Short mmCIF file of C-alpha atoms and ligand atoms in Angstrom, two decimals:
data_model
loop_
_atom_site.label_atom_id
_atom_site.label_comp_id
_atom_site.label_asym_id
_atom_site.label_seq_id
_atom_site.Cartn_x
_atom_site.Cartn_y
_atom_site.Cartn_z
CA UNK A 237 4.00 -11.91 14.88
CA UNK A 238 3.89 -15.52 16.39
CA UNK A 239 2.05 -14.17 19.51
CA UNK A 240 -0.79 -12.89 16.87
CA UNK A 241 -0.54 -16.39 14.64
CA UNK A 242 -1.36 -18.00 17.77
CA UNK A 243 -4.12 -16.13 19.00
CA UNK A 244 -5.59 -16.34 15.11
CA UNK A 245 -5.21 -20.08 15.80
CA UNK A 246 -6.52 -19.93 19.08
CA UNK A 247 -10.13 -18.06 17.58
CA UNK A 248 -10.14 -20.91 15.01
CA UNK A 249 -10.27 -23.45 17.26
CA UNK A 250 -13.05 -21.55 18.98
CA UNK A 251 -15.12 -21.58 15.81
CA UNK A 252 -14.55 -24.83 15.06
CA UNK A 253 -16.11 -26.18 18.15
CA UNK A 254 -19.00 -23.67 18.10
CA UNK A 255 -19.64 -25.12 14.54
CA UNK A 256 -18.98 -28.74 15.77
CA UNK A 257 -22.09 -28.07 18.68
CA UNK A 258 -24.69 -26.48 16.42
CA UNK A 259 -27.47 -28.39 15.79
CA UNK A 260 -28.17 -29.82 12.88
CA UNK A 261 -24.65 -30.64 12.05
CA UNK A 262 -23.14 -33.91 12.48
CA UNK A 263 -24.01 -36.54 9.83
CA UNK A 264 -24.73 -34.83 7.08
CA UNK A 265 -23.39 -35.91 3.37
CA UNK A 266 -21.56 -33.04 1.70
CA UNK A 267 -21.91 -30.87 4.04
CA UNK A 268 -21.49 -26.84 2.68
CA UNK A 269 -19.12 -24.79 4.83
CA UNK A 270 -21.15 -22.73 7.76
CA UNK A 271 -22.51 -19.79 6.06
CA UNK A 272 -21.01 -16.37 4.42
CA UNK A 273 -18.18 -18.59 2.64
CA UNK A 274 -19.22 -17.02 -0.73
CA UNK A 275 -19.76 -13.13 0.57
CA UNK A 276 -17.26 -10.42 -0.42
CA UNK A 277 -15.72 -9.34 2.45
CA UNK A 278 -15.93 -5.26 2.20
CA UNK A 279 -14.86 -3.84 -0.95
CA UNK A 280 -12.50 -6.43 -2.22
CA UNK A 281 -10.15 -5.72 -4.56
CA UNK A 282 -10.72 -7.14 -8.18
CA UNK A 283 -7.45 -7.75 -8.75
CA UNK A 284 -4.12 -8.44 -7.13
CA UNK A 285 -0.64 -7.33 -8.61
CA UNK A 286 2.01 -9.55 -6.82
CA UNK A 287 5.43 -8.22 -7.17
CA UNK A 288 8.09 -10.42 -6.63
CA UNK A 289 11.61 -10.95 -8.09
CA UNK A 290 11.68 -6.97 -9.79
CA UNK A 291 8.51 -8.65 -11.71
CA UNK A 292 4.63 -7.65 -11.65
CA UNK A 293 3.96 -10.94 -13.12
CA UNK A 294 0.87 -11.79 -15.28
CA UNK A 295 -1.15 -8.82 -16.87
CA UNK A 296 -4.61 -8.54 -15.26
CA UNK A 297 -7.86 -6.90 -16.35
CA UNK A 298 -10.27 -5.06 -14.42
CA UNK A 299 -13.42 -3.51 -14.94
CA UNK A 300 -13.28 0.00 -15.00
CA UNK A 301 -12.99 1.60 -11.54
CA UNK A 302 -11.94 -1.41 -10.26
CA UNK A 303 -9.93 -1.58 -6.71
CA UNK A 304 -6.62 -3.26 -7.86
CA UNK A 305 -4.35 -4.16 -4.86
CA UNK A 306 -0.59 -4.38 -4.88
CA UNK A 307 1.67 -6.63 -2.77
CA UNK A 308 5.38 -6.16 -2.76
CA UNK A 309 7.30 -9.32 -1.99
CA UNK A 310 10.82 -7.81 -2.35
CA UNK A 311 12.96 -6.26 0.11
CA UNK A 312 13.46 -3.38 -2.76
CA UNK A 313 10.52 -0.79 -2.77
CA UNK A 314 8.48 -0.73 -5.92
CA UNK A 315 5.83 1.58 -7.78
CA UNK A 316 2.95 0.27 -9.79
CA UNK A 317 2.75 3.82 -11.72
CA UNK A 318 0.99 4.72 -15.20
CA UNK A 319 3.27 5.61 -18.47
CA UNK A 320 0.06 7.77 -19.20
CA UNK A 321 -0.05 10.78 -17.19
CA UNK A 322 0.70 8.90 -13.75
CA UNK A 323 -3.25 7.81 -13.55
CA UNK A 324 -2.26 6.09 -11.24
CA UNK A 325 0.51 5.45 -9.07
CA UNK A 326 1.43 3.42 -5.81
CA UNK A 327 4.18 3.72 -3.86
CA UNK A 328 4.98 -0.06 -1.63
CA UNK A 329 7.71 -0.20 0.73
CA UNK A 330 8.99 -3.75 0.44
CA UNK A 331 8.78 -6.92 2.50
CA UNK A 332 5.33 -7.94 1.96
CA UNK A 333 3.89 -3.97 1.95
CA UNK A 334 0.59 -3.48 0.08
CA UNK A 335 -1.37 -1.06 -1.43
CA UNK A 336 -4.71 -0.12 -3.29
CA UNK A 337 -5.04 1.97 -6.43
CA UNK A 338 -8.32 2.39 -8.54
CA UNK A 339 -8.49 1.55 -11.71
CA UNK A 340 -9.11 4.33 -14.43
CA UNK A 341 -12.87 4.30 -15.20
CA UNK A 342 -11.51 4.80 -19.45
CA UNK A 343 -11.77 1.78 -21.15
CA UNK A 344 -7.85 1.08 -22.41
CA UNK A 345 -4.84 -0.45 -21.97
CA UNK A 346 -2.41 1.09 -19.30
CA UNK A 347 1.50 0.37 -19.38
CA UNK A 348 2.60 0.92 -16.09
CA UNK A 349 5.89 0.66 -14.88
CA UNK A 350 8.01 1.17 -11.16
CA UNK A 351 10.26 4.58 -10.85
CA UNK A 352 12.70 3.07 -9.33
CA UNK A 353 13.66 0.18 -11.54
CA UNK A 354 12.02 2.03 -15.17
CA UNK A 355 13.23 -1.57 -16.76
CA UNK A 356 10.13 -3.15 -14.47
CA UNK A 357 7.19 -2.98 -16.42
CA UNK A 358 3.83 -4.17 -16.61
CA UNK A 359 0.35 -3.70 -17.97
CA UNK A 360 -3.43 -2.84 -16.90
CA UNK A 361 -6.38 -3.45 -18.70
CA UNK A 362 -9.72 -2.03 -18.07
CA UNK A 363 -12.61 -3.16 -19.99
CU1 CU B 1387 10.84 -1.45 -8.48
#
């Protein structure tokens, strides 16, 4: 883990002095970050459920079909699963695990909840 921090660090570096020699650079006033800042890396998710403490935290909305990811922060494994007929369900191993479920492409509001601890609950919307 620190050996790969490191060599992220190390590539950094690299791009920052690549940046620093390009023409054109330099003096500039307000100068925008080198290019691609703005692009969507791949299919991002639209969403992010963070689940930490036994709690999914705040309720998001998607569009429909949406790529919602999950992060587990607990050492406890957690599901991010529908009430209504288990549209969908994700299954995270804890200590930082993540996942990716899509969003149903109905227009609603989806309850979801975590099998293991039914008392953890939480709620999709897709509009
Ligand atoms: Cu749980």
């Amino acid at each position: 883990m620190k050996l790969v921090r490191r060599k992220a660090a190390v590539l950094l570096m690299a791009a920052l002095l690549v940046g620093g020699c390009a023409p054109g650079g330099g003096s500039g006033t307000g100068t925008a970050p080198p290019g691609g800042a703005s692009t969507p890396a791949a299919p991002a998710a639209a969403a992010t459920i963070t689940i930490k403490d036994f709690d999914y935290g705040q309720p998001i909305t998607v569009t429909p079909g949406a790529v919602v990811a999950v992060i587990n922060m607990d050492s406890a494994p957690h599901t991010v699963t529908a009430e209504k007929d288990k549209v969908f369900d994700v299954d995270l191993s804890g200590n930082g695990a993540t996942g990716t479920f899509t969003a149903p492409s109905e227009p609603g509001t989806y309850p979801y909840f975590c099998v293991y601890h039914p008392n953890m609950k939480g709620t999709l919307t897709v509009e």
